[in-house]
Amino acid sequence: MPKAVVKRAYRYRFHPTEGQAVELSRTFGCIRLVYNRALDIRTNAWRREQRRVGYTDTSALLTAWKQTDELGFLKEVSSVPLQQILRHQQKAFTRFFDEQANYPRFKSRKRSRASAEYTRSGFRWRDGRLTLAKMDQPLAIVWSRPLPDGAQPSTVTVSRDPAGRWHVSILVETTIDHLAPTTAEVGVDAGLTSLMTLSTGEKITNPRHEHRGRVALARAQRNLARKAKDSNNRAKARVKVARVHARIADRRRDLLHKLTTRLVRENQTIVIEDLAVRNMVRNHNLARAINDAAWSEFRSMLTYKAAWYGRTVIAVDRWYPSSKTCSHCRHLLDTLPLGVRQWTCPGCGEVHDRDVNAARNILAAGRAVTACGDGIRPNRHQSVGHLSEPPFQGGRNRNCPLRSGRESPVLDDREGRQAELPPESGCAASATSFCGRLPFFGPVG
């Protein structure tokens, strides 16, 4: 059975002593100060001198800060988390310059996540007991599950959430056996009424965790609003609000873990839509429900679990008209309002459940992507509601006409001219078999 060697994080609750809590809180404060000072220097250097400051420069500045009277207290905490936060800042700027993220923001004591990362030189692991630098006692960890036999932590991250709970994440290298291969495939359509609809016809009910916890959340927020600003009672009330949010998040995460694990165990290939959730939440009428559904977290979990266990996840183009295409005869409707949950195909008379039909089309599109390349999307230059053979746009492989983008294997995107696959094409046969199951091209298996 094939195996995968992966780095896996195991997260546990722990209960610090009073001295450990004070030491970690000081470390969090120093991390925040170093990060904000370094970010301010980077920003001003660019604004005033058009000069970039890198990790090497900020690391040298940190050493200099420790020698000053003003910031000499930085020597009293472990140097490892301070260096790590500067490395993370460098990565944040790299992502910004690569246009993968926004400009890094300053950290806030009240709003930012309180965490400290220790590499191998910043902790001691002996006989299953973890002791951090600057501490004389090991952490009292609640071992809710064992670490793999013989595991040696490479990185330890300690964090405190707004609800006041302490967690430690232990990163280890471990070997995971791939699951036995299976022929099962499934298409998944994400929604709000049903959290997920599968191409098998099964619908996963949306538990609406945030909606169910809304009464308790509103009560806690009203109690917070009545407290005087900057008072101890307000701080206690803020923790109560955070605990309600934490319970909601824990329930949501638990459901997603169970759902993604089940899908990975039962199916060799899972096909989903490449949804732009960040754009979708701009709809203020649906933003709350979309955030509660946590589609992005679902995709993230599904992706890394599939990689661990030897499964495949395929994401089809978000513009692919999965809902308004008949999965039986391939007729494409011009419009299908969101309020219509069931419709009858005018081409063949088949009655479709909107979500089940979409899931089946997503699965068929995923099969075509496997054979023909990335990019399944409709023709945007003209209506294709009455075309028997709408276009297929290719992706990245230059040697395959189905992927090249230079010519469409079925219909030219602009002129509407019929195009044919060259008979010598290496993927012509597989394209014929798979595209026959793709919506627009023929019935699903």
Coordinates of C-alpha atoms in Angstrom, one line a residue:
M1 CA 0.0 0.0 0.0
P2 CA 1.5 3.4 -1.0
K3 CA 2.3 5.8 1.8
A4 CA 2.7 9.5 2.2
V5 CA 5.2 11.2 4.5
V6 CA 3.6 14.4 5.7
K7 CA 4.0 17.1 8.4
R8 CA 1.0 16.9 10.6
A9 CA 0.0 19.2 13.4
Y10 CA -1.7 17.8 16.5
R11 CA -3.6 20.4 18.5
Y12 CA -4.3 20.0 22.3
R13 CA -5.7 22.0 25.1
F14 CA -3.4 22.7 28.0
H15 CA -3.7 24.5 31.4
P16 CA -0.7 26.7 32.2
T17 CA 0.3 27.5 35.8
E18 CA 0.1 31.1 36.8
G19 CA 3.8 31.7 36.1
Q20 CA 3.5 30.1 32.7
A21 CA 0.5 32.2 31.8
V22 CA 2.4 35.4 32.8
E23 CA 5.4 34.3 30.8
L24 CA 3.4 33.4 27.7
S25 CA 1.4 36.7 27.9
R26 CA 4.6 38.7 28.0
T27 CA 5.9 36.7 25.0
F28 CA 2.7 37.5 23.1
G29 CA 3.2 41.2 23.9
C30 CA 6.8 41.2 22.8
I31 CA 5.9 39.4 19.6
R32 CA 3.3 42.0 18.8
L33 CA 5.7 44.9 19.6
V34 CA 8.5 43.5 17.4
Y35 CA 6.2 42.8 14.5
N36 CA 4.6 46.3 14.6
R37 CA 8.0 48.1 14.9
A38 CA 9.4 46.1 12.0
L39 CA 6.3 46.7 9.9
D40 CA 6.5 50.4 10.6
I41 CA 10.2 50.5 9.6
R42 CA 9.5 48.6 6.4
T43 CA 6.6 50.9 5.4
N44 CA 8.4 54.1 6.1
A45 CA 11.6 53.0 4.3
W46 CA 9.6 52.4 1.2
R47 CA 7.5 55.6 1.4
R48 CA 10.4 57.9 2.1
E49 CA 13.3 56.2 0.3
Q50 CA 11.7 53.7 -2.0
R51 CA 13.9 51.1 -0.2
R52 CA 12.9 47.6 0.7
V53 CA 13.8 46.1 4.1
G54 CA 14.1 42.3 4.3
Y55 CA 14.2 39.8 7.1
T56 CA 18.0 40.1 7.5
D57 CA 17.6 43.8 8.2
T58 CA 14.8 43.4 10.7
S59 CA 16.7 40.6 12.5
A60 CA 19.7 42.9 12.9
L61 CA 17.3 45.6 14.2
L62 CA 15.9 43.2 16.8
T63 CA 19.4 42.5 18.1
A64 CA 20.0 46.3 18.4
W65 CA 16.7 46.9 20.1
K66 CA 17.6 44.4 22.8
Q67 CA 20.7 46.5 23.7
T68 CA 18.7 49.7 24.3
D69 CA 17.2 50.8 27.7
E70 CA 13.8 51.3 26.1
L71 CA 13.5 47.7 24.7
G72 CA 15.9 45.8 26.9
F73 CA 13.0 43.8 28.3
L74 CA 12.9 41.8 24.9
K75 CA 15.9 39.9 26.3
E76 CA 13.7 38.5 29.1
V77 CA 11.6 36.3 26.7
S78 CA 12.7 33.6 24.4
S79 CA 14.3 34.9 21.2
V80 CA 12.9 32.1 19.0
P81 CA 9.3 33.4 18.8
L82 CA 10.6 36.9 18.0
Q83 CA 12.7 35.6 15.1
Q84 CA 9.8 33.5 13.9
I85 CA 7.4 36.4 13.7
L86 CA 9.9 38.3 11.6
R87 CA 10.2 35.3 9.2
H88 CA 6.4 35.2 9.0
Q89 CA 6.4 38.9 8.2
Q90 CA 8.8 38.3 5.4
K91 CA 6.5 35.6 4.0
A92 CA 3.6 38.0 4.2
F93 CA 5.5 40.6 2.2
T94 CA 6.5 38.0 -0.3
R95 CA 2.8 37.0 -0.8
F96 CA 2.0 40.7 -1.1
F97 CA 4.6 41.4 -3.8
D98 CA 3.4 38.2 -5.6
E99 CA -0.2 39.7 -5.5
Q100 CA -1.4 36.8 -3.5
A101 CA -2.4 38.8 -0.4
N102 CA -3.1 42.3 0.8
Y103 CA -0.5 44.5 2.5
P104 CA 0.4 43.3 6.0
R105 CA -1.5 44.9 8.8
F106 CA -0.4 46.0 12.3
K107 CA -1.3 43.6 15.1
S108 CA -3.8 44.6 17.8
R109 CA -3.8 43.4 21.4
K110 CA -7.6 43.0 21.3
R111 CA -8.2 41.8 17.7
S112 CA -5.2 39.8 16.6
R113 CA -4.5 36.2 17.4
A114 CA -2.2 35.7 20.4
S115 CA 0.3 33.0 19.5
A116 CA 4.0 32.1 19.7
E117 CA 5.9 29.7 17.5
Y118 CA 8.9 27.7 18.9
T119 CA 11.3 25.8 16.6
R120 CA 13.5 23.0 17.9
S121 CA 15.9 25.2 19.8
G122 CA 13.1 26.8 21.7
F123 CA 11.7 23.8 23.6
R124 CA 12.6 20.5 25.2
W125 CA 10.7 17.2 24.4
R126 CA 11.6 14.4 26.7
D127 CA 9.6 11.3 27.7
G128 CA 6.4 12.8 26.2
R129 CA 6.7 16.0 28.2
L130 CA 7.0 19.4 26.6
T131 CA 8.9 22.3 28.2
L132 CA 9.2 25.7 26.6
A133 CA 12.2 28.0 26.8
K134 CA 12.3 30.2 29.8
M135 CA 10.1 27.8 31.7
D136 CA 11.2 25.3 34.4
Q137 CA 8.0 23.1 34.3
P138 CA 6.5 21.2 31.4
L139 CA 3.1 22.2 30.0
A140 CA 0.1 20.4 31.5
I141 CA -1.3 19.1 28.2
V142 CA -4.6 17.4 27.9
W143 CA -3.7 14.4 25.6
S144 CA -7.0 14.0 23.8
R145 CA -5.2 11.7 21.3
P146 CA -1.8 10.2 21.2
L147 CA 1.1 11.4 19.0
P148 CA 2.4 8.9 16.5
D149 CA 4.9 6.4 18.0
G150 CA 8.4 7.8 18.0
A151 CA 7.3 11.2 16.8
Q152 CA 9.7 14.1 17.4
P153 CA 8.2 17.6 17.3
S154 CA 9.8 20.0 14.9
T155 CA 7.7 23.1 15.7
V156 CA 5.5 24.0 18.6
T157 CA 2.9 26.8 18.5
V158 CA 1.3 28.0 21.7
S159 CA -1.9 30.2 21.4
R160 CA -4.6 31.7 23.5
D161 CA -8.0 32.3 21.9
P162 CA -10.4 35.2 22.8
A163 CA -12.4 32.8 24.9
G164 CA -9.3 32.4 27.2
R165 CA -8.6 28.8 26.1
W166 CA -4.9 27.8 25.7
H167 CA -3.9 25.5 22.9
V168 CA -0.6 23.9 21.8
S169 CA -0.1 22.7 18.3
I170 CA 2.7 20.1 17.8
L171 CA 4.1 19.6 14.3
V172 CA 5.6 16.2 13.6
E173 CA 6.6 14.3 10.6
T174 CA 4.6 11.1 10.2
T175 CA 3.7 8.4 7.6
I176 CA 0.1 8.0 6.5
D177 CA -1.0 4.9 4.5
H178 CA -3.0 5.6 1.4
L179 CA -6.5 4.3 1.4
A180 CA -7.3 1.3 -0.9
P181 CA -8.2 2.5 -4.4
T182 CA -11.9 2.6 -5.3
T183 CA -13.9 3.3 -8.5
A184 CA -16.4 5.6 -6.7
E185 CA -16.6 9.2 -7.8
V186 CA -18.8 12.0 -6.5
G187 CA -19.8 15.5 -7.5
V188 CA -20.5 18.0 -4.7
D189 CA -22.7 21.1 -5.1
A190 CA -22.4 23.6 -2.2
G191 CA -25.5 25.3 -1.0
L192 CA -27.3 27.1 1.9
T193 CA -30.5 25.2 2.3
S194 CA -28.6 21.9 2.0
L195 CA -24.9 22.4 3.0
M196 CA -23.8 19.9 0.3
T197 CA -25.7 18.0 -2.3
L198 CA -24.0 14.9 -3.8
S199 CA -24.4 13.5 -7.3
T200 CA -25.8 10.3 -5.7
G201 CA -28.9 12.3 -4.7
E202 CA -27.9 12.6 -1.0
K203 CA -28.4 16.0 0.6
I204 CA -26.3 17.0 3.7
T205 CA -28.5 19.2 5.9
N206 CA -27.1 22.6 6.8
P207 CA -27.2 22.7 10.6
R208 CA -26.8 26.5 10.5
H209 CA -24.7 26.7 13.6
E210 CA -24.5 30.4 13.7
H211 CA -28.3 30.7 13.4
R212 CA -28.9 28.2 16.2
G213 CA -26.5 30.1 18.5
R214 CA -27.8 33.5 17.6
V215 CA -30.0 33.9 20.7
A216 CA -27.2 33.1 23.1
L217 CA -24.9 35.4 21.1
A218 CA -27.3 38.3 21.2
R219 CA -27.8 37.9 24.9
A220 CA -24.1 37.9 25.6
Q221 CA -23.6 40.9 23.3
R222 CA -26.3 42.9 25.0
N223 CA -24.7 42.2 28.3
L224 CA -21.4 43.4 26.9
A225 CA -22.9 46.6 25.6
R226 CA -24.1 47.5 29.1
K227 CA -20.7 47.4 30.6
A228 CA -18.5 50.5 31.1
K229 CA -15.7 50.8 28.7
D230 CA -12.3 49.6 29.8
S231 CA -13.8 48.1 33.0
N232 CA -13.0 44.6 34.4
N233 CA -16.7 43.7 34.0
R234 CA -16.5 44.6 30.3
A235 CA -13.4 42.3 29.9
K236 CA -15.4 39.4 31.5
A237 CA -18.4 40.1 29.3
R238 CA -16.1 40.1 26.2
V239 CA -14.8 36.6 27.2
K240 CA -18.4 35.4 27.4
V241 CA -19.2 36.6 23.9
A242 CA -16.0 35.0 22.7
R243 CA -17.0 31.7 24.3
V244 CA -20.3 31.7 22.3
H245 CA -18.4 32.3 19.1
A246 CA -16.0 29.5 20.0
R247 CA -18.8 27.0 20.6
I248 CA -20.3 27.8 17.2
A249 CA -16.9 27.5 15.5
D250 CA -16.1 24.2 17.2
R251 CA -19.4 22.7 16.1
R252 CA -18.9 23.9 12.6
R253 CA -15.4 22.5 12.4
D254 CA -16.4 19.2 13.9
L255 CA -19.1 18.7 11.2
L256 CA -16.7 19.7 8.4
H257 CA -14.1 17.2 9.6
K258 CA -16.6 14.4 9.7
L259 CA -18.0 15.2 6.3
T260 CA -14.7 15.6 4.5
T261 CA -13.3 12.5 6.1
R262 CA -16.3 10.5 4.9
L263 CA -16.1 11.8 1.4
V264 CA -12.4 11.0 1.2
R265 CA -12.8 7.5 2.5
E266 CA -15.7 6.6 0.2
N267 CA -14.6 8.2 -3.1
Q268 CA -11.5 8.1 -5.3
T269 CA -12.4 11.3 -7.0
I270 CA -14.3 14.3 -5.6
V271 CA -15.4 17.1 -7.9
I272 CA -16.3 20.5 -6.5
E273 CA -16.9 24.0 -7.9
D274 CA -14.1 26.6 -7.7
L275 CA -16.3 29.1 -5.8
A276 CA -15.1 32.7 -5.2
V277 CA -16.4 32.9 -1.7
R278 CA -14.8 36.3 -1.0
N279 CA -16.8 37.8 -3.9
M280 CA -20.0 36.0 -2.9
V281 CA -20.1 37.4 0.6
R282 CA -20.4 40.9 -0.9
N283 CA -24.1 40.1 -1.2
H284 CA -25.2 41.4 2.2
N285 CA -28.4 39.4 2.1
L286 CA -26.5 36.1 2.0
A287 CA -23.1 37.0 3.5
R288 CA -24.0 35.7 7.0
A289 CA -25.3 32.4 5.8
I290 CA -22.4 31.9 3.4
N291 CA -19.8 32.6 6.1
D292 CA -21.7 30.1 8.4
A293 CA -21.6 27.4 5.7
A294 CA -17.7 27.7 5.6
W295 CA -17.3 26.5 2.0
S296 CA -13.6 27.6 1.9
E297 CA -12.8 25.7 5.1
F298 CA -14.6 22.6 3.6
R299 CA -12.4 22.8 0.5
S300 CA -9.2 23.3 2.5
M301 CA -9.9 20.2 4.6
L302 CA -11.0 18.1 1.6
T303 CA -7.8 19.1 -0.3
Y304 CA -5.3 18.2 2.3
K305 CA -7.0 15.0 3.4
A306 CA -7.2 13.8 -0.2
A307 CA -3.5 14.5 -0.6
W308 CA -2.8 12.4 2.5
Y309 CA -4.9 9.4 1.6
G310 CA -4.2 9.2 -2.2
R311 CA -7.5 10.7 -3.4
T312 CA -8.1 13.3 -6.1
V313 CA -10.0 16.6 -5.8
I314 CA -11.0 18.4 -9.0
A315 CA -12.4 22.0 -9.0
V316 CA -14.4 22.9 -12.1
D317 CA -14.8 26.5 -13.3
R318 CA -17.2 28.6 -11.2
W319 CA -18.9 29.9 -14.4
Y320 CA -19.8 26.5 -15.6
P321 CA -23.7 26.5 -15.8
S322 CA -24.2 23.3 -13.7
S323 CA -27.6 24.3 -12.4
K324 CA -29.4 25.2 -15.6
T325 CA -28.0 22.4 -17.8
C326 CA -30.1 19.3 -18.1
S327 CA -28.0 16.3 -16.9
H328 CA -30.0 14.0 -19.2
C329 CA -30.2 15.7 -22.6
R330 CA -27.8 18.6 -22.2
H331 CA -30.3 21.3 -22.9
L332 CA -29.1 24.6 -21.5
L333 CA -31.7 27.1 -20.1
D334 CA -31.2 30.8 -20.8
T335 CA -32.0 31.7 -17.2
L336 CA -32.9 29.8 -13.9
P337 CA -33.7 32.1 -11.0
L338 CA -32.3 31.2 -7.6
G339 CA -35.8 30.7 -6.2
V340 CA -36.6 27.9 -8.6
R341 CA -35.6 24.7 -6.8
Q342 CA -37.1 22.2 -9.2
W343 CA -37.5 22.5 -13.0
T344 CA -38.6 20.5 -16.0
C345 CA -36.3 20.3 -19.0
P346 CA -38.1 21.7 -22.1
G347 CA -35.9 19.4 -24.3
C348 CA -36.6 16.0 -22.8
G349 CA -39.3 16.6 -20.2
E350 CA -37.0 15.3 -17.3
V351 CA -37.9 16.8 -13.9
H352 CA -34.8 18.0 -12.0
D353 CA -34.0 18.8 -8.5
R354 CA -31.9 21.9 -9.0
D355 CA -29.1 20.9 -6.6
V356 CA -28.9 17.2 -7.5
N357 CA -28.8 18.1 -11.2
A358 CA -26.0 20.5 -10.5
A359 CA -24.0 17.9 -8.6
R360 CA -24.3 15.4 -11.4
N361 CA -23.2 18.0 -14.0
I362 CA -20.2 18.9 -11.7
L363 CA -19.2 15.3 -11.6
A364 CA -19.4 14.9 -15.4
A365 CA -17.4 18.2 -15.9
G366 CA -14.8 16.8 -13.5
R367 CA -14.4 13.7 -15.6
A368 CA -13.9 15.8 -18.7
V369 CA -11.3 17.9 -16.9
T370 CA -9.4 14.8 -16.0
A371 CA -9.3 13.7 -19.7
C372 CA -9.2 17.1 -21.5
G373 CA -7.6 19.6 -19.2
D374 CA -8.6 22.5 -17.0
G375 CA -11.3 25.1 -17.7
I376 CA -14.9 24.1 -18.2
R377 CA -16.9 27.2 -18.9
P378 CA -19.8 28.4 -21.1
N379 CA -19.5 30.6 -24.2
R380 CA -19.7 34.2 -23.1
H381 CA -19.9 35.7 -26.5
Q382 CA -23.3 34.4 -27.5
S383 CA -26.2 32.6 -25.9
V384 CA -25.8 28.8 -26.1
G385 CA -29.2 27.9 -24.9
H386 CA -30.2 26.3 -28.2
L387 CA -26.8 25.2 -29.5
S388 CA -26.4 21.4 -29.6
E389 CA -22.6 21.6 -29.2
P390 CA -21.4 24.6 -27.2
P391 CA -17.8 25.4 -26.7
F392 CA -15.1 23.8 -24.6
Q393 CA -12.2 25.9 -23.6
G394 CA -8.8 24.2 -23.0
G395 CA -6.2 24.8 -20.4
R396 CA -2.4 24.6 -20.1
N397 CA -1.0 21.6 -22.0
R398 CA 0.5 22.9 -25.2
N399 CA 0.8 19.5 -26.8
C400 CA -2.9 18.7 -26.4
P401 CA -5.4 20.6 -28.6
L402 CA -8.0 20.1 -25.9
R403 CA -5.8 22.1 -23.5
S404 CA -4.0 24.5 -25.8
G405 CA -6.6 27.3 -25.9
R406 CA -5.5 27.9 -29.6
E407 CA -8.5 26.0 -31.0
S408 CA -11.6 24.6 -29.3
P409 CA -12.2 20.9 -30.0
V410 CA -16.0 21.4 -30.4
L411 CA -16.9 24.9 -31.4
D412 CA -14.8 28.0 -32.0
D413 CA -15.5 30.5 -29.2
R414 CA -15.9 33.6 -31.3
E415 CA -17.0 32.6 -34.8
G416 CA -19.2 29.6 -34.0
R417 CA -17.4 27.5 -36.5
Q418 CA -17.3 23.7 -36.1
A419 CA -13.8 22.5 -35.2
E420 CA -12.6 18.9 -35.3
L421 CA -10.0 17.0 -33.3
P422 CA -7.0 15.9 -35.4
P423 CA -7.2 12.1 -35.6
E424 CA -3.6 11.7 -34.6
S425 CA -4.2 13.6 -31.3
G426 CA -3.0 11.6 -28.4
C427 CA -6.0 12.5 -26.3
A428 CA -8.7 12.3 -29.0
A429 CA -10.0 8.9 -28.0
S430 CA -10.2 9.7 -24.3
A431 CA -11.8 13.1 -25.1
T432 CA -14.5 11.4 -27.1
S433 CA -15.3 9.0 -24.3
F434 CA -15.3 11.6 -21.5
C435 CA -16.8 14.5 -23.4
G436 CA -19.7 12.3 -24.3
R437 CA -20.5 12.3 -20.6
L438 CA -19.9 16.0 -20.2
P439 CA -23.0 18.3 -20.1
F440 CA -23.6 19.6 -23.6
F441 CA -22.1 16.5 -25.2
G442 CA -24.2 13.5 -24.2
P443 CA -25.9 11.8 -21.3
V444 CA -24.1 11.1 -18.1
G445 CA -23.1 7.4 -17.8

